mmCIF file of C-alpha atoms in Angstrom:
data_model
loop_
_atom_site.group_PDB
_atom_site.id
_atom_site.type_symbol
_atom_site.label_atom_id
_atom_site.label_comp_id
_atom_site.label_asym_id
_atom_site.label_seq_id
_atom_site.Cartn_x
_atom_site.Cartn_y
_atom_site.Cartn_z
ATOM 1 C CA MET A 10 11.941 -14.741 31.494
ATOM 2 C CA ALA A 11 10.926 -12.996 28.213
ATOM 3 C CA PRO A 12 13.158 -14.072 25.184
ATOM 4 C CA SER A 13 16.262 -12.294 24.820
ATOM 5 C CA ALA A 14 16.234 -10.136 21.108
ATOM 6 C CA THR A 15 17.266 -7.059 20.179
ATOM 7 C CA THR A 16 14.537 -4.153 19.313
ATOM 8 C CA ASP A 17 16.399 -2.459 16.293
ATOM 9 C CA LEU A 18 16.360 -4.438 13.078
ATOM 10 C CA LYS A 19 18.413 -4.051 10.074
ATOM 11 C CA THR A 20 16.992 -2.401 7.422
ATOM 12 C CA GLU A 21 20.132 -4.194 5.255
ATOM 13 C CA GLY A 22 19.637 -8.160 5.073
ATOM 14 C CA THR A 23 20.970 -10.955 2.981
ATOM 15 C CA VAL A 24 21.257 -10.823 -0.838
ATOM 16 C CA VAL A 25 18.095 -13.227 -1.812
ATOM 17 C CA GLN A 26 18.997 -12.614 -5.629
ATOM 18 C CA SER A 27 20.961 -16.018 -5.774
ATOM 19 C CA GLY A 28 20.815 -18.119 -9.138
ATOM 20 C CA LEU A 29 18.084 -15.819 -10.753
ATOM 21 C CA ASN A 30 19.186 -13.384 -14.032
ATOM 22 C CA LEU A 31 18.436 -10.168 -13.094
ATOM 23 C CA PRO A 32 16.470 -8.465 -16.438
ATOM 24 C CA GLU A 33 18.628 -6.660 -18.587
ATOM 25 C CA ASN A 34 16.449 -3.463 -18.226
ATOM 26 C CA ALA A 35 16.541 -3.850 -14.064
ATOM 27 C CA ALA A 36 20.133 -4.168 -14.357
ATOM 28 C CA LYS A 37 20.933 -0.950 -16.661
ATOM 29 C CA ARG A 38 18.215 1.041 -13.937
ATOM 30 C CA LEU A 39 20.525 -0.158 -10.850
ATOM 31 C CA THR A 40 23.939 0.201 -12.504
ATOM 32 C CA LYS A 41 23.216 4.045 -13.825
ATOM 33 C CA ALA A 42 21.941 4.893 -10.237
ATOM 34 C CA GLY A 43 25.027 3.488 -8.598
ATOM 35 C CA ILE A 44 23.466 0.368 -7.090
ATOM 36 C CA ASP A 45 25.410 -3.016 -7.411
ATOM 37 C CA PRO A 46 23.311 -5.393 -9.655
ATOM 38 C CA LYS A 47 24.626 -8.357 -7.726
ATOM 39 C CA ALA A 48 23.482 -7.054 -4.584
ATOM 40 C CA TYR A 49 20.226 -6.687 -5.189
ATOM 41 C CA PRO A 50 17.685 -6.923 -4.044
ATOM 42 C CA THR A 51 18.175 -7.657 -0.202
ATOM 43 C CA ARG A 52 15.214 -9.066 2.261
ATOM 44 C CA PRO A 53 15.207 -6.946 5.458
ATOM 45 C CA GLN A 54 15.447 -8.849 8.852
ATOM 46 C CA LYS A 55 12.048 -10.169 9.456
ATOM 47 C CA PRO A 56 10.643 -8.922 13.133
ATOM 48 C CA ASP A 57 9.675 -11.753 15.607
ATOM 49 C CA PHE A 58 8.464 -9.364 18.220
ATOM 50 C CA LEU A 59 5.742 -6.999 18.356
ATOM 51 C CA ASP A 60 7.843 -4.444 19.981
ATOM 52 C CA GLN A 61 9.964 -4.639 16.688
ATOM 53 C CA VAL A 62 6.674 -4.255 14.554
ATOM 54 C CA TYR A 63 5.971 -0.552 16.093
ATOM 55 C CA ALA A 64 9.248 0.361 16.123
ATOM 56 C CA ILE A 65 9.198 0.289 12.346
ATOM 57 C CA ARG A 66 7.083 3.138 12.570
ATOM 58 C CA SER A 67 8.482 4.468 15.905
ATOM 59 C CA GLU A 68 4.993 3.827 17.609
ATOM 60 C CA PRO A 69 5.635 4.148 21.530
ATOM 61 C CA ARG A 70 3.357 2.082 23.536
ATOM 62 C CA TYR A 71 1.823 4.843 25.681
ATOM 63 C CA ALA A 72 1.626 4.344 29.631
ATOM 64 C CA THR A 73 -2.009 4.311 31.042
ATOM 65 C CA SER A 74 -1.661 8.066 32.095
ATOM 66 C CA THR A 75 -1.062 9.350 29.076
ATOM 67 C CA ILE A 76 -4.054 7.741 27.509
ATOM 68 C CA SER A 77 -6.094 8.946 30.093
ATOM 69 C CA ARG A 78 -4.857 12.630 30.118
ATOM 70 C CA LEU A 79 -5.340 12.323 26.393
ATOM 71 C CA ARG A 80 -9.012 10.396 26.537
ATOM 72 C CA LEU A 81 -8.266 7.870 24.147
ATOM 73 C CA GLN A 82 -9.894 4.690 24.170
ATOM 74 C CA PRO A 83 -7.691 1.494 22.899
ATOM 75 C CA LEU A 84 -9.192 -1.455 21.866
ATOM 76 C CA SER A 85 -8.437 -4.749 24.299
ATOM 77 C CA GLY A 86 -5.032 -5.582 23.489
ATOM 78 C CA SER A 87 -3.708 -3.350 21.354
ATOM 79 C CA LYS A 88 -1.522 -0.887 21.203
ATOM 80 C CA LEU A 89 -2.633 2.817 20.682
ATOM 81 C CA THR A 90 -0.399 5.351 19.221
ATOM 82 C CA LEU A 91 -1.232 9.177 18.058
ATOM 83 C CA PRO A 92 -1.799 9.589 14.145
ATOM 84 C CA ARG A 93 0.898 11.532 12.560
ATOM 85 C CA ALA A 94 -0.157 15.216 10.942
ATOM 86 C CA TYR A 95 -0.473 14.853 7.294
ATOM 87 C CA THR A 96 -1.839 17.003 4.635
ATOM 88 C CA ASP A 97 -2.609 15.435 1.697
ATOM 89 C CA PRO A 98 -0.829 17.638 -1.517
ATOM 90 C CA GLY A 99 -4.060 17.162 -3.465
ATOM 91 C CA SER A 100 -5.787 19.700 -1.423
ATOM 92 C CA ARG A 101 -3.323 22.451 -2.408
ATOM 93 C CA ALA A 102 -3.741 21.692 -6.056
ATOM 94 C CA ASP A 103 -5.224 24.023 -8.864
ATOM 95 C CA PRO A 104 -8.244 22.253 -9.715
ATOM 96 C CA SER A 105 -7.375 22.579 -13.354
ATOM 97 C CA LYS A 106 -4.206 20.785 -12.988
ATOM 98 C CA HIS A 107 -2.384 23.416 -15.468
ATOM 99 C CA ALA A 108 0.957 23.459 -14.135
ATOM 100 C CA LEU A 109 0.505 19.557 -14.821
ATOM 101 C CA LEU A 110 -1.652 18.878 -17.781
ATOM 102 C CA SER A 111 -0.188 22.079 -20.098
ATOM 103 C CA ALA A 112 3.346 20.453 -19.526
ATOM 104 C CA CYS A 113 1.986 16.921 -21.188
ATOM 105 C CA THR A 114 2.060 16.258 -24.756
ATOM 106 C CA ALA A 115 -0.951 14.210 -24.246
ATOM 107 C CA VAL A 116 -3.728 13.361 -21.325
ATOM 108 C CA ILE A 117 -5.492 9.945 -22.372
ATOM 109 C CA HIS A 118 -8.442 9.069 -20.267
ATOM 110 C CA LEU A 119 -8.239 5.445 -20.378
ATOM 111 C CA THR A 120 -12.149 4.682 -19.335
ATOM 112 C CA ARG A 121 -14.673 7.065 -18.165
ATOM 113 C CA HIS A 122 -14.071 6.915 -14.880
ATOM 114 C CA ILE A 123 -11.084 5.650 -14.142
ATOM 115 C CA GLY A 124 -7.273 5.310 -15.238
ATOM 116 C CA THR A 125 -5.601 8.149 -17.059
ATOM 117 C CA GLU A 126 -2.157 8.333 -19.190
ATOM 118 C CA LEU A 127 0.178 11.143 -19.085
ATOM 119 C CA HIS A 128 3.047 11.730 -22.030
ATOM 120 C CA GLY A 129 6.252 14.244 -22.247
ATOM 121 C CA VAL A 130 6.709 14.569 -18.763
ATOM 122 C CA GLN A 131 8.883 13.221 -16.260
ATOM 123 C CA LEU A 132 8.214 12.379 -12.660
ATOM 124 C CA ALA A 133 12.003 12.954 -11.659
ATOM 125 C CA HIS A 134 11.593 16.327 -12.716
ATOM 126 C CA LEU A 135 8.018 17.530 -11.911
ATOM 127 C CA THR A 136 7.965 20.692 -9.833
ATOM 128 C CA ASN A 137 6.266 20.943 -6.067
ATOM 129 C CA GLU A 138 3.196 22.692 -7.606
ATOM 130 C CA GLN A 139 2.728 19.587 -10.489
ATOM 131 C CA LYS A 140 3.266 17.274 -7.883
ATOM 132 C CA ASP A 141 0.407 18.855 -5.911
ATOM 133 C CA GLU A 142 -1.550 18.253 -8.966
ATOM 134 C CA LEU A 143 -0.592 14.794 -9.627
ATOM 135 C CA GLY A 144 -2.102 14.297 -6.241
ATOM 136 C CA LEU A 145 -5.461 15.690 -6.862
ATOM 137 C CA LEU A 146 -5.421 13.353 -10.486
ATOM 138 C CA ILE A 147 -4.408 10.428 -8.680
ATOM 139 C CA ALA A 148 -7.453 10.986 -6.338
ATOM 140 C CA GLU A 149 -9.559 11.906 -9.033
ATOM 141 C CA ARG A 150 -8.804 9.040 -11.444
ATOM 142 C CA SER A 151 -7.379 6.405 -9.111
ATOM 143 C CA VAL A 152 -4.487 5.179 -11.391
ATOM 144 C CA VAL A 153 -2.214 7.360 -13.490
ATOM 145 C CA PHE A 154 0.284 5.918 -16.296
ATOM 146 C CA PHE A 155 3.437 7.350 -17.514
ATOM 147 C CA ARG A 156 5.611 5.696 -20.280
ATOM 148 C CA ASP A 157 9.215 5.920 -21.032
ATOM 149 C CA GLN A 158 10.469 7.096 -17.492
ATOM 150 C CA ASP A 159 13.952 7.928 -16.515
ATOM 151 C CA ILE A 160 14.034 8.058 -12.495
ATOM 152 C CA SER A 161 16.314 6.013 -10.141
ATOM 153 C CA PRO A 162 14.827 4.076 -7.172
ATOM 154 C CA GLN A 163 16.436 6.859 -5.057
ATOM 155 C CA GLN A 164 14.483 9.547 -6.851
ATOM 156 C CA GLN A 165 11.242 7.192 -6.509
ATOM 157 C CA ARG A 166 11.810 7.147 -3.066
ATOM 158 C CA ALA A 167 12.078 10.957 -2.920
ATOM 159 C CA LEU A 168 8.874 11.792 -5.061
ATOM 160 C CA GLY A 169 7.058 9.429 -2.172
ATOM 161 C CA GLY A 170 8.523 11.348 0.411
ATOM 162 C CA TYR A 171 6.794 13.787 -1.005
ATOM 163 C CA TYR A 172 3.169 12.699 -0.549
ATOM 164 C CA GLY A 173 3.804 11.357 2.806
ATOM 165 C CA GLU A 174 5.836 8.816 4.990
ATOM 166 C CA VAL A 175 7.095 6.545 2.990
ATOM 167 C CA GLU A 176 6.034 2.967 4.366
ATOM 168 C CA VAL A 177 8.652 0.120 4.628
ATOM 169 C CA HIS A 178 7.197 -3.252 4.258
ATOM 170 C CA PRO A 179 9.404 -5.546 7.255
ATOM 171 C CA GLN A 180 8.657 -8.815 5.087
ATOM 172 C CA VAL A 181 9.512 -8.195 1.476
ATOM 173 C CA PRO A 182 12.804 -7.761 -0.667
ATOM 174 C CA GLN A 183 14.071 -4.220 -1.457
ATOM 175 C CA VAL A 184 16.533 -2.342 -3.165
ATOM 176 C CA PRO A 185 19.631 -2.412 -1.336
ATOM 177 C CA GLY A 186 20.103 0.617 0.706
ATOM 178 C CA ILE A 187 16.672 2.625 -0.073
ATOM 179 C CA PRO A 188 13.947 1.379 2.566
ATOM 180 C CA GLY A 189 10.535 1.556 1.166
ATOM 181 C CA VAL A 190 11.584 0.785 -2.440
ATOM 182 C CA THR A 191 9.990 -2.788 -2.507
ATOM 183 C CA VAL A 192 10.840 -5.444 -5.268
ATOM 184 C CA MET A 193 8.326 -7.186 -7.378
ATOM 185 C CA TRP A 194 10.058 -10.009 -9.253
ATOM 186 C CA PRO A 195 7.941 -12.986 -9.989
ATOM 187 C CA ASP A 196 10.853 -15.245 -10.652
ATOM 188 C CA MET A 197 12.226 -14.722 -7.403
ATOM 189 C CA GLN A 198 8.559 -15.450 -6.170
ATOM 190 C CA ILE A 199 8.400 -18.652 -7.890
ATOM 191 C CA ARG A 200 11.915 -19.791 -6.743
ATOM 192 C CA ASP A 201 10.496 -19.029 -3.090
ATOM 193 C CA THR A 202 7.362 -20.407 -3.053
ATOM 194 C CA GLN A 203 8.032 -23.140 -5.381
ATOM 195 C CA LEU A 204 4.926 -22.298 -6.904
ATOM 196 C CA LYS A 205 4.551 -21.344 -10.801
ATOM 197 C CA ALA A 206 1.581 -19.046 -11.707
ATOM 198 C CA ASN A 207 -1.147 -20.443 -14.048
ATOM 199 C CA PHE A 208 -4.352 -19.890 -14.835
ATOM 200 C CA ARG A 209 -5.892 -21.843 -12.158
ATOM 201 C CA GLN A 210 -3.489 -20.889 -9.381
ATOM 202 C CA PRO A 211 -2.553 -17.359 -10.400
ATOM 203 C CA GLY A 212 -0.314 -16.909 -7.206
ATOM 204 C CA GLY A 213 1.005 -13.326 -5.861
ATOM 205 C CA ALA A 214 -1.921 -10.922 -5.126
ATOM 206 C CA ALA A 215 -4.758 -13.229 -6.154
ATOM 207 C CA ARG A 216 -7.213 -11.181 -4.293
ATOM 208 C CA TRP A 217 -7.632 -7.841 -3.807
ATOM 209 C CA HIS A 218 -5.913 -6.113 -0.936
ATOM 210 C CA THR A 219 -3.765 -3.384 0.581
ATOM 211 C CA ASP A 220 -0.701 -4.078 2.382
ATOM 212 C CA LEU A 221 -0.142 -3.287 6.132
ATOM 213 C CA VAL A 222 -3.769 -2.313 7.015
ATOM 214 C CA HIS A 223 -3.001 -2.698 11.030
ATOM 215 C CA GLU A 224 -0.539 0.325 10.935
ATOM 216 C CA THR A 225 -1.863 3.127 12.483
ATOM 217 C CA GLN A 226 -1.874 5.078 9.086
ATOM 218 C CA PRO A 227 -2.061 3.050 6.206
ATOM 219 C CA ALA A 228 -0.738 3.953 3.032
ATOM 220 C CA GLY A 229 -2.512 6.117 0.351
ATOM 221 C CA VAL A 230 -0.573 6.367 -2.500
ATOM 222 C CA THR A 231 1.502 3.787 -4.403
ATOM 223 C CA HIS A 232 4.391 4.374 -7.195
ATOM 224 C CA LEU A 233 5.210 1.196 -8.822
ATOM 225 C CA HIS A 234 8.061 0.966 -11.790
ATOM 226 C CA ASN A 235 8.328 -1.783 -14.088
ATOM 227 C CA ASP A 236 11.761 -2.084 -15.098
ATOM 228 C CA THR A 237 10.903 -4.967 -17.546
ATOM 229 C CA VAL A 238 7.445 -5.334 -19.042
ATOM 230 C CA PRO A 239 5.801 -8.113 -21.001
ATOM 231 C CA GLU A 240 5.009 -7.726 -24.634
ATOM 232 C CA VAL A 241 2.097 -9.777 -24.421
ATOM 233 C CA GLY A 242 -0.175 -9.947 -21.234
ATOM 234 C CA GLY A 243 0.419 -8.933 -17.778
ATOM 235 C CA ASP A 244 -3.106 -9.604 -16.505
ATOM 236 C CA THR A 245 -2.876 -6.072 -14.120
ATOM 237 C CA LEU A 246 -6.374 -5.011 -13.043
ATOM 238 C CA TRP A 247 -7.580 -1.574 -11.393
ATOM 239 C CA LEU A 248 -10.937 -1.683 -9.586
ATOM 240 C CA SER A 249 -12.812 1.924 -8.724
ATOM 241 C CA GLY A 250 -13.400 1.053 -4.845
ATOM 242 C CA ARG A 251 -10.223 1.330 -2.403
ATOM 243 C CA LEU A 252 -6.776 2.666 -2.735
ATOM 244 C CA ARG A 253 -5.253 4.992 -5.232
ATOM 245 C CA TRP A 254 -2.386 4.181 -7.228
ATOM 246 C CA VAL A 255 0.432 6.168 -9.527
ATOM 247 C CA PHE A 256 2.222 3.610 -12.256
ATOM 248 C CA CYS A 257 5.184 4.400 -14.415
ATOM 249 C CA GLY A 258 7.111 1.976 -16.993
ATOM 250 C CA GLU A 259 10.175 2.170 -19.271
ATOM 251 C CA LYS A 260 8.796 0.714 -22.314
ATOM 252 C CA GLY A 261 4.998 0.250 -21.843
ATOM 253 C CA ALA A 262 1.901 0.222 -19.157
ATOM 254 C CA ASP A 263 1.432 -2.782 -17.164
ATOM 255 C CA GLY A 264 1.694 -3.705 -13.550
ATOM 256 C CA CYS A 265 -0.286 -4.260 -10.417
ATOM 257 C CA GLY A 266 -2.843 -2.266 -8.939
ATOM 258 C CA ALA A 267 -6.088 -1.515 -7.786
ATOM 259 C CA ILE A 268 -8.722 1.341 -6.469
ATOM 260 C CA GLY A 269 -11.304 4.508 -6.191
ATOM 261 C CA TYR A 270 -14.655 4.557 -5.536
ATOM 262 C CA GLY A 271 -16.818 2.842 -7.541
ATOM 263 C CA VAL A 272 -17.618 -0.106 -5.383
ATOM 264 C CA TYR A 273 -18.690 2.536 -2.613
ATOM 265 C CA ASP A 274 -21.129 4.324 -5.235
ATOM 266 C CA LYS A 275 -22.395 0.875 -6.335
ATOM 267 C CA LEU A 276 -24.063 0.012 -3.189
ATOM 268 C CA SER A 277 -27.599 1.341 -2.342
ATOM 269 C CA PRO A 278 -28.161 4.832 -0.829
ATOM 270 C CA ALA A 279 -29.943 2.925 2.416
ATOM 271 C CA PHE A 280 -26.575 0.540 2.831
ATOM 272 C CA ARG A 281 -23.858 3.457 2.479
ATOM 273 C CA ALA A 282 -25.920 5.160 5.066
ATOM 274 C CA PHE A 283 -25.462 1.981 7.622
ATOM 275 C CA LEU A 284 -21.726 1.634 6.754
ATOM 276 C CA ASP A 285 -20.845 5.454 6.822
ATOM 277 C CA GLY A 286 -19.574 5.888 10.606
ATOM 278 C CA LYS A 287 -19.059 2.486 10.864
ATOM 279 C CA THR A 288 -15.431 1.019 12.000
ATOM 280 C CA ALA A 289 -13.751 -2.622 11.647
ATOM 281 C CA ILE A 290 -10.847 -4.493 12.926
ATOM 282 C CA TYR A 291 -8.028 -4.739 10.959
ATOM 283 C CA ARG A 292 -5.625 -7.861 11.748
ATOM 284 C CA SER A 293 -1.914 -8.026 10.232
ATOM 285 C CA ALA A 294 -1.174 -10.828 8.018
ATOM 286 C CA HIS A 295 1.421 -12.087 10.376
ATOM 287 C CA ALA A 296 1.613 -12.714 14.154
ATOM 288 C CA TYR A 297 4.481 -11.764 16.881
ATOM 289 C CA ILE A 298 5.784 -12.830 19.970
ATOM 290 C CA ASP A 299 4.697 -10.255 22.781
ATOM 291 C CA ARG A 300 8.013 -10.089 24.946
ATOM 292 C CA GLU A 301 5.728 -9.031 28.210
ATOM 293 C CA ASP A 302 4.090 -12.194 27.567
ATOM 294 C CA PRO A 303 5.954 -14.505 25.246
ATOM 295 C CA GLY A 304 4.138 -17.464 26.725
ATOM 296 C CA ALA A 305 0.651 -16.132 25.296
ATOM 297 C CA GLY A 306 2.175 -17.542 21.536
ATOM 298 C CA PRO A 307 2.026 -15.488 18.609
ATOM 299 C CA LYS A 308 -0.284 -12.640 18.707
ATOM 300 C CA TYR A 309 -1.539 -10.278 15.446
ATOM 301 C CA VAL A 310 -1.422 -6.668 15.425
ATOM 302 C CA GLU A 311 -4.932 -4.953 15.266
ATOM 303 C CA ARG A 312 -6.254 -1.887 14.591
ATOM 304 C CA GLU A 313 -9.395 0.023 13.981
ATOM 305 C CA HIS A 314 -10.055 2.077 11.028
ATOM 306 C CA PRO A 315 -13.147 3.419 9.183
ATOM 307 C CA ILE A 316 -15.067 1.051 6.558
ATOM 308 C CA VAL A 317 -15.689 3.810 4.618
ATOM 309 C CA ARG A 318 -12.794 6.168 3.987
ATOM 310 C CA VAL A 319 -13.120 10.447 2.995
ATOM 311 C CA HIS A 320 -10.644 11.315 0.625
ATOM 312 C CA PRO A 321 -9.365 14.511 2.251
ATOM 313 C CA ALA A 322 -8.571 16.427 -1.253
ATOM 314 C CA THR A 323 -11.839 15.422 -3.196
ATOM 315 C CA GLY A 324 -14.279 14.362 -0.592
ATOM 316 C CA TRP A 325 -14.857 11.373 -2.317
ATOM 317 C CA LYS A 326 -16.360 8.364 0.017
ATOM 318 C CA SER A 327 -14.744 4.678 -1.003
ATOM 319 C CA LEU A 328 -14.680 1.455 0.562
ATOM 320 C CA TRP A 329 -11.926 0.198 2.502
ATOM 321 C CA VAL A 330 -12.166 -3.411 3.087
ATOM 322 C CA ASN A 331 -10.798 -6.440 2.198
ATOM 323 C CA ARG A 332 -11.571 -10.424 2.410
ATOM 324 C CA ALA A 333 -8.131 -11.628 3.790
ATOM 325 C CA MET A 334 -7.126 -9.142 6.684
ATOM 326 C CA THR A 335 -10.579 -7.156 7.729
ATOM 327 C CA VAL A 336 -11.481 -9.323 11.019
ATOM 328 C CA ARG A 337 -14.989 -8.098 12.299
ATOM 329 C CA ILE A 338 -17.442 -4.861 12.221
ATOM 330 C CA VAL A 339 -17.150 -2.777 15.190
ATOM 331 C CA GLY A 340 -20.448 -2.814 17.302
ATOM 332 C CA LEU A 341 -22.274 -5.668 15.799
ATOM 333 C CA ASP A 342 -22.722 -9.426 17.167
ATOM 334 C CA LYS A 343 -20.507 -11.666 15.932
ATOM 335 C CA PRO A 344 -22.779 -13.527 13.700
ATOM 336 C CA GLU A 345 -23.969 -10.141 12.059
ATOM 337 C CA SER A 346 -20.687 -8.864 11.378
ATOM 338 C CA GLY A 347 -19.532 -12.155 9.632
ATOM 339 C CA GLU A 348 -22.995 -12.067 7.477
ATOM 340 C CA LEU A 349 -21.262 -8.529 6.371
ATOM 341 C CA SER A 350 -17.890 -8.864 6.426
ATOM 342 C CA MET A 351 -16.553 -12.119 5.428
ATOM 343 C CA GLY A 352 -17.761 -12.058 2.082
ATOM 344 C CA ARG A 353 -21.359 -11.962 1.604
ATOM 345 C CA GLU A 354 -21.696 -8.126 1.089
ATOM 346 C CA LEU A 355 -19.095 -5.900 1.589
ATOM 347 C CA PHE A 356 -16.542 -8.057 -0.246
ATOM 348 C CA LYS A 357 -18.598 -9.080 -3.316
ATOM 349 C CA PHE A 358 -16.054 -7.201 -5.240
ATOM 350 C CA ASP A 359 -13.014 -9.153 -3.791
#
């Protein structure tokens, strides 16, 4: 008999602050937004079963007849879902980005290929035309910084919703009542893991990666708002190679992020030609029980995605792999796939 448990997950879980001192800037921002700092953050109910994971994105398990009718080819053991229609806002933008850039008091390109800082604009007050142009700027510059932002968690989520369906991480703390606004709090991580980061053991996301790569449509843009910024340090790195991030902070520019196009461009033309059109299997970080086959033990969610992504607004190509969650390259024998995907070539920047 399959285990008995509800399919529905509670998006509001238990308060996990317990014994930590919330930084003053964070408490002020929450209070201004009508959020009780004492109830911050909460951790959603952790999924235990595969169907709960699929339900987070409302992904149905298609019947065999539906798969056959649509001529879809599921991977062995995978649950295939139809992709949602999506138009990247950057594809609607004026290439000159006049509406956005003319509103800025300063536009500073931090390096030749990656990173731009915009002054004098508030993300919470952008027009739709400016949001489209910001989407294109992010696509071209990989990471965009904004200082001194006055934006509530609710407005932050609304801004994310303009760029697409907001990703809700099923395993991490979040702002109470606002699924999709994840909390990154080093003191809480140290308390939960009993490991304090140091030079030899940096902790946290010490390797380049993208969360939830096993989803049908992984995230394309991340908005990181820092309530509390260190006076010195932060050790944040951005790499031109994979994803694209937008960042804002109240007192300065510092955070955690990554990626654009540079890694792909550094590959030889012959190797790029070899990778173009190839796909790989991407595995979830956590394993779950299948109610239909509980005796088989925990199973990972796996998806097939292109190794090389083409940005819909720019047409630029980027390498989309990571050491921890890319399992194998489709169509290659295991030794061949392992030689390429386990770090010798594709992940030498990881």
